[in-house]
Every structure is written in structure tokens, then in C-alpha cells.
mmCIF file of C-alpha atoms and ligand atoms in Angstrom:
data_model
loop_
_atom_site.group_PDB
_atom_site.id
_atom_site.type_symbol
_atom_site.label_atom_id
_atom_site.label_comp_id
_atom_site.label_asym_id
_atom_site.label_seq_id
_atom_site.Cartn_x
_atom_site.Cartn_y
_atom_site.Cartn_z
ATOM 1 C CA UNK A 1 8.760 -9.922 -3.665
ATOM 2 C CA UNK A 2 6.069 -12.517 -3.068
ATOM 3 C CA UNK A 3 4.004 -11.804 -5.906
ATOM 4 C CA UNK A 4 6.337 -12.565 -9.025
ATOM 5 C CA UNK A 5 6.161 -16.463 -10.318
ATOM 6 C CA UNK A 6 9.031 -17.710 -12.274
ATOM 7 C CA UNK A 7 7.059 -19.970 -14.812
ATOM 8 C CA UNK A 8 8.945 -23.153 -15.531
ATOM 9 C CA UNK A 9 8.292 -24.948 -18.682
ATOM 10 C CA UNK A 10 10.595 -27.021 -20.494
ATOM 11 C CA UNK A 11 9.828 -24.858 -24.129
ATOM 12 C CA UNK A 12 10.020 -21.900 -22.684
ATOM 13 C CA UNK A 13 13.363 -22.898 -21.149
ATOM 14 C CA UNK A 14 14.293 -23.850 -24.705
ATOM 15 C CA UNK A 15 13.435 -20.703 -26.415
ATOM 16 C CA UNK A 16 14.630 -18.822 -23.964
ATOM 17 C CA UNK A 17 17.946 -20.379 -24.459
ATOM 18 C CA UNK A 18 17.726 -19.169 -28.081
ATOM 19 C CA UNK A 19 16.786 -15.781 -27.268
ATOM 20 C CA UNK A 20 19.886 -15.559 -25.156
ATOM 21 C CA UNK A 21 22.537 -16.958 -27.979
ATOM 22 C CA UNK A 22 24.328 -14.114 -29.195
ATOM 23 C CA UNK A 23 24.642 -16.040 -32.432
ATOM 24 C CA UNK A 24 20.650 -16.173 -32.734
ATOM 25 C CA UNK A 25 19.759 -14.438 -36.229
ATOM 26 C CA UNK A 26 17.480 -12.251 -36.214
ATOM 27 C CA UNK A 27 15.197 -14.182 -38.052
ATOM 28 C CA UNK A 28 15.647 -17.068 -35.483
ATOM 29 C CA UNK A 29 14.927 -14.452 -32.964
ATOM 30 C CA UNK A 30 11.574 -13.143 -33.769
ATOM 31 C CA UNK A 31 10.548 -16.593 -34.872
ATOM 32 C CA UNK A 32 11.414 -17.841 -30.884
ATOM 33 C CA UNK A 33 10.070 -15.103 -29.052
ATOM 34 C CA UNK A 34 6.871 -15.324 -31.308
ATOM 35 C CA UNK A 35 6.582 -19.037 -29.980
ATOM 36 C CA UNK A 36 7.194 -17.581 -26.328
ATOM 37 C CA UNK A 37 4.225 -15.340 -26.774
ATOM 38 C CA UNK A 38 2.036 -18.393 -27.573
ATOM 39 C CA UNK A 39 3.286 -20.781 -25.116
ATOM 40 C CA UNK A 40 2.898 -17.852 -21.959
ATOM 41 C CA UNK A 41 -0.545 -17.012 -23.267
ATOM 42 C CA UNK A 42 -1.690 -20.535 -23.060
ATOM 43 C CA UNK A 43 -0.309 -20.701 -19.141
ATOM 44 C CA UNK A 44 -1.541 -17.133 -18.338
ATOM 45 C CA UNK A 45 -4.797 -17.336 -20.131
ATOM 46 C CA UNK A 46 -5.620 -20.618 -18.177
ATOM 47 C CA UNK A 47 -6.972 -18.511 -15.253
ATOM 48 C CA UNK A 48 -9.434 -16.570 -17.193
ATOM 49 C CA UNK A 49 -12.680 -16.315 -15.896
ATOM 50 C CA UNK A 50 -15.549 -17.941 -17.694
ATOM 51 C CA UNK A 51 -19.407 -18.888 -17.499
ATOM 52 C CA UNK A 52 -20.895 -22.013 -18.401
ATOM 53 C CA UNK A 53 -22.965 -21.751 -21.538
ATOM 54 C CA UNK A 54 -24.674 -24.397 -23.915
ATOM 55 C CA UNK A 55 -24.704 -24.712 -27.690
ATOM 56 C CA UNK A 56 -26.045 -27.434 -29.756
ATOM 57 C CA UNK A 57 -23.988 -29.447 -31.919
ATOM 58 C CA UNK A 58 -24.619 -31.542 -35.217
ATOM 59 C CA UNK A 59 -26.132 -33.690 -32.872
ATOM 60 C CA UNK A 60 -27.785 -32.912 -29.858
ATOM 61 C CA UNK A 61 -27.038 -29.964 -26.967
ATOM 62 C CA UNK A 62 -23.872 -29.757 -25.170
ATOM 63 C CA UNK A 63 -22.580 -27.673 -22.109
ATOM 64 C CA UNK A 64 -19.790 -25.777 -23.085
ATOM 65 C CA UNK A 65 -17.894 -22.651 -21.390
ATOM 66 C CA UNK A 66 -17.085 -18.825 -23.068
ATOM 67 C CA UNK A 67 -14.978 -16.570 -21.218
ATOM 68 C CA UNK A 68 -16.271 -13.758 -19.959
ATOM 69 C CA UNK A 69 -13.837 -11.676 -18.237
ATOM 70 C CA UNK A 70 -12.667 -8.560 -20.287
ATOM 71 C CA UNK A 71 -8.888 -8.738 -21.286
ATOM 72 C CA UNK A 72 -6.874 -5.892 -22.246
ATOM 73 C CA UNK A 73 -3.333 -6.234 -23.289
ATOM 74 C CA UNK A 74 -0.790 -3.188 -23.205
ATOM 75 C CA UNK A 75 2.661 -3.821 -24.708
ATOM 76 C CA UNK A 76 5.459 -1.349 -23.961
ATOM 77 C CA UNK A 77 6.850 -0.786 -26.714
ATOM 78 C CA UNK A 78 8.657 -1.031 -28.811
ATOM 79 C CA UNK A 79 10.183 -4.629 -27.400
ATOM 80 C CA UNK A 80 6.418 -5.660 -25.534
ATOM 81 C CA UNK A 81 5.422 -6.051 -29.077
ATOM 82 C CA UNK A 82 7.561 -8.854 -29.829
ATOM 83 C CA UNK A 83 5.167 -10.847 -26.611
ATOM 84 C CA UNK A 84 1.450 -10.223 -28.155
ATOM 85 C CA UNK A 85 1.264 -12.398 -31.138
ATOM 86 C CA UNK A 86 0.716 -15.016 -29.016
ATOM 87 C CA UNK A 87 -2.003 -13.143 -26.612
ATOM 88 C CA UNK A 88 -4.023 -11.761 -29.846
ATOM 89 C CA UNK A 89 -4.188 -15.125 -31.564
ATOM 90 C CA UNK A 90 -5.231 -17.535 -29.238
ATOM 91 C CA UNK A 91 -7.862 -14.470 -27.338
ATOM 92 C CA UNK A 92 -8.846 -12.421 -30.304
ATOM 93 C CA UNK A 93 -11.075 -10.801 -28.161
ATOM 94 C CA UNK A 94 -8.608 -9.216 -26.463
ATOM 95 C CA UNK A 95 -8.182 -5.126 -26.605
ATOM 96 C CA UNK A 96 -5.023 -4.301 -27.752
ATOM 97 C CA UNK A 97 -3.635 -0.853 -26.295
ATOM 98 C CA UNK A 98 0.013 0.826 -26.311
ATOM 99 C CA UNK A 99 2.420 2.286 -24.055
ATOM 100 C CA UNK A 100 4.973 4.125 -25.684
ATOM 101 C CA UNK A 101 8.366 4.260 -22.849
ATOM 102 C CA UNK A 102 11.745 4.358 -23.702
ATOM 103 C CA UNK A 103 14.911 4.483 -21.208
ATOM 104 C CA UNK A 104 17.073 7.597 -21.191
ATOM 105 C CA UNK A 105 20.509 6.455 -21.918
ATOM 106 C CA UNK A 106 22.055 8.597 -19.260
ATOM 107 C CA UNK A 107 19.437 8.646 -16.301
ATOM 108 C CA UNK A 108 18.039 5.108 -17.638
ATOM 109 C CA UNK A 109 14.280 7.068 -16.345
ATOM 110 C CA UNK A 110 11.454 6.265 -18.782
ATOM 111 C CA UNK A 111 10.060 8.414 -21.248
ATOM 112 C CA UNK A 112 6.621 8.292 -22.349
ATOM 113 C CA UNK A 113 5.933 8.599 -25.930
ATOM 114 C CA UNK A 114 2.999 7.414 -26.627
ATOM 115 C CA UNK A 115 -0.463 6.032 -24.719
ATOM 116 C CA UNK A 116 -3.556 4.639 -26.011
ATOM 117 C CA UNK A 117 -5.877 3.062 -24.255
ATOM 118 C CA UNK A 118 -9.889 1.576 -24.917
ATOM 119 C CA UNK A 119 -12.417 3.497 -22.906
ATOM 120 C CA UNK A 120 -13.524 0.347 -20.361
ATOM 121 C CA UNK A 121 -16.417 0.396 -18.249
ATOM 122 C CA UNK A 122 -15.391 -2.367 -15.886
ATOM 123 C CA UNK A 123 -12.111 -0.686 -14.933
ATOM 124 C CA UNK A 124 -11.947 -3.116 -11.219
ATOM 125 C CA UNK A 125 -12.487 -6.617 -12.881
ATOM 126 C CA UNK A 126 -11.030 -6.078 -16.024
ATOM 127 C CA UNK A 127 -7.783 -7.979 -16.614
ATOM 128 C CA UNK A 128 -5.080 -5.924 -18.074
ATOM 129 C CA UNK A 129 -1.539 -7.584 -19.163
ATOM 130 C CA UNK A 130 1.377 -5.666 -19.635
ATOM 131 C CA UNK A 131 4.012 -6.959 -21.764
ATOM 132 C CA UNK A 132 7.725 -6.566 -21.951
ATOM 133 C CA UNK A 133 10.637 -8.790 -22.344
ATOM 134 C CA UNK A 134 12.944 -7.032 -20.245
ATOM 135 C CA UNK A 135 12.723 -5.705 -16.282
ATOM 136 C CA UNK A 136 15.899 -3.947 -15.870
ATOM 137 C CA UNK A 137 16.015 -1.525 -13.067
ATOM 138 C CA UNK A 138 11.974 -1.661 -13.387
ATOM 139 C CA UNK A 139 11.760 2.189 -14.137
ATOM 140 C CA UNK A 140 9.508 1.161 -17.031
ATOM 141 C CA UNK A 141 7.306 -1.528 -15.128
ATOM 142 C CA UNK A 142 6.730 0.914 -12.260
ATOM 143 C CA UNK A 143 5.709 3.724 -14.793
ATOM 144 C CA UNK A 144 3.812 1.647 -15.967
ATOM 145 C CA UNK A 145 1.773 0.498 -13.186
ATOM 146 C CA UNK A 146 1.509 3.825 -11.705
ATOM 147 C CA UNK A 147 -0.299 4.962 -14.683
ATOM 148 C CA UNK A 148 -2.724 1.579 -14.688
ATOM 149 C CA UNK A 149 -3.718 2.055 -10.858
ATOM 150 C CA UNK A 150 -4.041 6.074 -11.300
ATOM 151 C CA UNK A 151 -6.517 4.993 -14.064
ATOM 152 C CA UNK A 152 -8.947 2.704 -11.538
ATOM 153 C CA UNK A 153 -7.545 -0.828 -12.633
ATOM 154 C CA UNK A 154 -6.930 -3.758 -9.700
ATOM 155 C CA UNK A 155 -6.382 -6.549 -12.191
ATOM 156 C CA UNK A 156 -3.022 -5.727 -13.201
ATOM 157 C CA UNK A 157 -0.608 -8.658 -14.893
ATOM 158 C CA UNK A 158 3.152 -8.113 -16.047
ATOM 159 C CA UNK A 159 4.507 -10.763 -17.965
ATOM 160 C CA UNK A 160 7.917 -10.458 -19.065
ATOM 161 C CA UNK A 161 10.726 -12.740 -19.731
ATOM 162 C CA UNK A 162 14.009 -11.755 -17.922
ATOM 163 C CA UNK A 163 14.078 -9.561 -14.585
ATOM 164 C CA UNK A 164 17.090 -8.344 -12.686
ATOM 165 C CA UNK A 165 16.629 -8.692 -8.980
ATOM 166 C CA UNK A 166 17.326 -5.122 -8.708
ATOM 167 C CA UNK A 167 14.495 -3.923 -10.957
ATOM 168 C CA UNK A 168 12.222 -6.407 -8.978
ATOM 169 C CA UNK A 169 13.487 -4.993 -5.885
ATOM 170 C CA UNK A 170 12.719 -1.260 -6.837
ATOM 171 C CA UNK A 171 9.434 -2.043 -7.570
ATOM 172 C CA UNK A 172 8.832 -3.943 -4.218
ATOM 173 C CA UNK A 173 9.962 -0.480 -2.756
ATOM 174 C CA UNK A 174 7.861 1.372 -4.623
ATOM 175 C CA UNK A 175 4.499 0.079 -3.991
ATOM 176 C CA UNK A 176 2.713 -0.439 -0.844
ATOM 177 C CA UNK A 177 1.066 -3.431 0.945
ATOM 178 C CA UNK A 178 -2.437 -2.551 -0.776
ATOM 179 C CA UNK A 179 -1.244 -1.541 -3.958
ATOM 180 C CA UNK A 180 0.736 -4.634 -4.279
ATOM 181 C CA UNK A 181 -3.067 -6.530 -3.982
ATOM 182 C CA UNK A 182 -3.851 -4.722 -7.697
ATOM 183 C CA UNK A 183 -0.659 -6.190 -9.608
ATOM 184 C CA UNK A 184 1.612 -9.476 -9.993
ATOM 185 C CA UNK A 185 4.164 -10.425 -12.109
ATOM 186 C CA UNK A 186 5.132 -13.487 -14.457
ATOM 187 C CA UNK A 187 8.245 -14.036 -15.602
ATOM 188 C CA UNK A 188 10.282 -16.891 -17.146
ATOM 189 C CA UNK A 189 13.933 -16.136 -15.208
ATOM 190 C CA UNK A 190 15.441 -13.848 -12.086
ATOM 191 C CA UNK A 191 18.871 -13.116 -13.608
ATOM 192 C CA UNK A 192 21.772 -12.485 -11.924
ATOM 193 C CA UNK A 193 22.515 -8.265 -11.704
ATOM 194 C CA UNK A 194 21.910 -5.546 -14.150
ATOM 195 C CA UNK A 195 25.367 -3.894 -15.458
ATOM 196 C CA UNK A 196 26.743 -0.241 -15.123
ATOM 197 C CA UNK A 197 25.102 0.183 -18.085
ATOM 198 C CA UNK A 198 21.342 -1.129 -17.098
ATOM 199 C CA UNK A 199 21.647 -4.297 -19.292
ATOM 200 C CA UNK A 200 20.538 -7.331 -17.405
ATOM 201 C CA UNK A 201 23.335 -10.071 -17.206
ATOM 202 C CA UNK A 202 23.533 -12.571 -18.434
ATOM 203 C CA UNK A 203 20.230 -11.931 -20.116
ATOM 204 C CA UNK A 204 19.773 -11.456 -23.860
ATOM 205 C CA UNK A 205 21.101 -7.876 -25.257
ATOM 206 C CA UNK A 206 18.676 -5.434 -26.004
ATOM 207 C CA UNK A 207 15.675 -6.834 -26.697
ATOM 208 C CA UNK A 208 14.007 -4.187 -29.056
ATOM 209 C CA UNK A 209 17.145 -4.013 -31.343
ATOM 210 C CA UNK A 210 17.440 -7.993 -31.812
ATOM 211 C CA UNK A 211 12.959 -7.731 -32.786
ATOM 212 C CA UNK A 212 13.794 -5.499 -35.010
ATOM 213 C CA UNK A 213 17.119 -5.685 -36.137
ATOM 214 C CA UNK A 214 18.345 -2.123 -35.387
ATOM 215 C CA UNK A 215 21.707 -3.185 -33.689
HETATM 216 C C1 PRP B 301 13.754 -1.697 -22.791
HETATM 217 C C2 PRP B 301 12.775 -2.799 -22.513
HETATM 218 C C3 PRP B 301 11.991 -2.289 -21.350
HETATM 219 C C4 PRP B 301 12.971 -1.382 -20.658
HETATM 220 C C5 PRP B 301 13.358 -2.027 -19.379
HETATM 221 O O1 PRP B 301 13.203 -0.686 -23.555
HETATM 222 O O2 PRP B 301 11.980 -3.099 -23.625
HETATM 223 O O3 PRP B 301 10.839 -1.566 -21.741
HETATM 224 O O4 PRP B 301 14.093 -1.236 -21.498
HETATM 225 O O5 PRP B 301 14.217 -1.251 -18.667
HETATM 226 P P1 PRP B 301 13.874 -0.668 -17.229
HETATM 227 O O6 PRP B 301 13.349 -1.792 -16.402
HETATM 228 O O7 PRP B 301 15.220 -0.187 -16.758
HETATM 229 O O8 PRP B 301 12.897 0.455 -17.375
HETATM 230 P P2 PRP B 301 14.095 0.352 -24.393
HETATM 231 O O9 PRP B 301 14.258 1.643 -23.652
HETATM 232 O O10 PRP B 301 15.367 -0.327 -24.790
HETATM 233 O O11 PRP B 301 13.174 0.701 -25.597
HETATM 234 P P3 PRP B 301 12.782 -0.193 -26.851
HETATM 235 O O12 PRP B 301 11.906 -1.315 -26.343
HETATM 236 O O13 PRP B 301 12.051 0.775 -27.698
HETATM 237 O O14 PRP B 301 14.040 -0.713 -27.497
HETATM 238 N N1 URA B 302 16.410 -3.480 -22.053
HETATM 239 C C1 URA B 302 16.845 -4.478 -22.842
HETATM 240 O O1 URA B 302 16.379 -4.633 -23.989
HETATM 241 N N2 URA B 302 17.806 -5.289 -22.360
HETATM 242 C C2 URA B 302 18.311 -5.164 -21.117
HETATM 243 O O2 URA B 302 19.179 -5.960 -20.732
HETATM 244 C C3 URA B 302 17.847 -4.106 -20.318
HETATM 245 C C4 URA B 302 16.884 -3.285 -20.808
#
């Protein structure tokens, strides 16, 4: 699928690394994928729109910069929540809305749980990132954009940090030329398959259970 970048990035290949050690505490774990969050919002956030502005310092007037795009960041959770430390801290002004999903253990379909969203007025420019760790067999990812392109937005980011090249392929099936304009996906590895089981391989385990320790 042409629009899905593999970000490479010594650190994040290091954390990553950690993420995937099976003998990663869980301390360890949340600690790494916390620095993860920080170190993709810094690349992702570095294409944010801005405007020039000026402000006046101590000493005389300077030309500065403020961003002025409208961001709105939608974790699927419960794992996307692990991601948005990063996103909130270093964009404060960032929305923060939910998408509640989790996968049916037999079928391995999504179920929706939960969604909250901030009413926006600039649905076609505003730039919504969806975060989740894991894009199995991308049941959750295309829920999930469904949902955001139903709703009017064309500015649609997934960031994630493992994918299975069937997940990524389902989703390139799913979507048409034109829709695939309104979304794009970041991602810090293509992994080899997903298992009979709809774990990713070699990736990491289950990514909401090692957050928050409920293995
Ligand atoms: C995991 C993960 C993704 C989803 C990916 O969620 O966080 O949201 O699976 O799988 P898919 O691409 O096959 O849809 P899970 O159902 O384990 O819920 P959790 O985050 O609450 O643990
Ligand atoms: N969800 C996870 O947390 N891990 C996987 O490998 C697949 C889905």
C-alpha cells in the first residue's frame, strides 16, 4: 500500500527492541512505549501547519511561528492509550477523544464500546491521529476509519507501531482510490505474518495486557 511509511529512527529502533523482549517488566514496558509516544510525536508533529506570528521579547520584536492547524487525537483503546503521552505533552492543544474497540476472540471482528468525540467545525482540514500499537488483521484500523470518513474528516493519520502485512493488505482492499486520498499510515515495522491466533509475529504479545499488566 503506497501510503504507509515505516519511520526509521535509531531510538525508536531501540525501544522497540524493548517492547518486543519477552523479559521486558512491565514497568520497563510502559516506561519505553511512553518514550515512543514522545519520540513519534516529535517526527509526526513536524508537518503541522503553522502561521507566522510576532511577539516581543525582553528585548526588542521577533518573528516567531504558532501552529494553527486543529489536531485531534483518538486512541483505540485500551492499548492506543499507551501512544498519547507523548502527543498531549509536547501539543497540549491537542483534543483528546476515544474509541472504545476490542477484538472478538473467536471472529477477531471489532467491537465498539465506547466513542467520544469533540464537536469540530473544521471537519476537512482538521488533523485527526489515531493511535494504536498493534495492526493485526486491521479489523480495528478499518473500523476505525470508516467511522472518521462517515463523520466528514479527510485528514486522517494512523500511527501505530507494529503491522502485519496482512492487516495492511485488508485495509488496501477495503478502501478505494479516493478514499485512500483522506488517510495514511505511520508505523515503526512491517512484521512478518499474523498467527492462527491474530497475534502478529514476531511482534510484541498483546500490547494492552503488557500496558497494563493484565496477562
Ligand atoms: C488490540 C490492539 C488493536 C487490535 C488490533 O486490541 O490494541 O486495537 O487488537 O487488532 P486488529 O488489527 O486485528 O483489529 P485488543 O482487542 O487486544 O484490545 P485491548 O487494546 O483492549 O487489549
Ligand atoms: N493485538 C495485540 O495486542 N497484539 C497482537 O499481536 C495483535 C493484536
Amino acid at each position: 500500500m503506497k501510503n504507509v511509511a515505516v519511520i526509521e529512527h535509531p531510538l525508536v529502533a531501540h525501544y522497540l527492541t524493548i517492547l518486543r523482549d519477552r523479559q521486558t517488566p512491565s514497568s520497563e514496558f510502559k516506561q519505553s512505549i511512553d518514550r515512543l509516544s514522545y519520540l513519534l510525536a516529535a517526527i509526526f508533529y513536524a508537518e503541522l501547519k503553522s502561521e507566522k506570528v510576532s511577539v516581543i521579547t525582553p528585548l526588542k520584536p521577533a518573528a516567531g511561528e504558532k501552529v494553527k492547524q486543529s489536531v485531534v487525537l483518538l486512541p483505540i483503546l485500551r492499548a492506543g492509550l499507551g501512544l498519547t503521552r507523548g502527543f498531549i505533552d509536547l501539543f497540549p492543544e491537542a483534543k483528546i477523544s476515544h474509541m472504545g474497540l476490542y477484538r472478538d476472540e473467536e471472529s477477531l471482528k471489532p467491537i465498539k464500546y465506547y466513542f467520544k468525540f469533540p464537536a469540530l467545525k473544521d471537519k476537512k482540514t482538521a488533523k485527526v491521529i489515531v493511535l494504536d500499537p498493534m495492526i493485526a488483521t486491521g479489523g480495528s484500523v478499518i473500523f476505525t476509519l470508516e467511522y472518521l470518513m462517515n463523520m466528514g474528516f479527510r485528514d486522517i493519520n494512523v500511527v501505530s507501531l507494529l503491522c502485519a502485512p496482512e492487516g495492511l493488505k485488508a485495509i488496501d482492499n477495503r478502501f478505494d482510490a479516493k478514499e485512500k486520498k483522506y488517510f495514511r499510515m505511520l508505523t515503526c515495522s512491517i512484521d512478518e505474518k499474523l498467527n492462527d491466533r491474530g497475534y502478529i509475529v514476531p511482534g510484541l504479545g498483546d500490547a494492552g495486557d503488557r500496558i497494563f499488566g493484565t496477562i
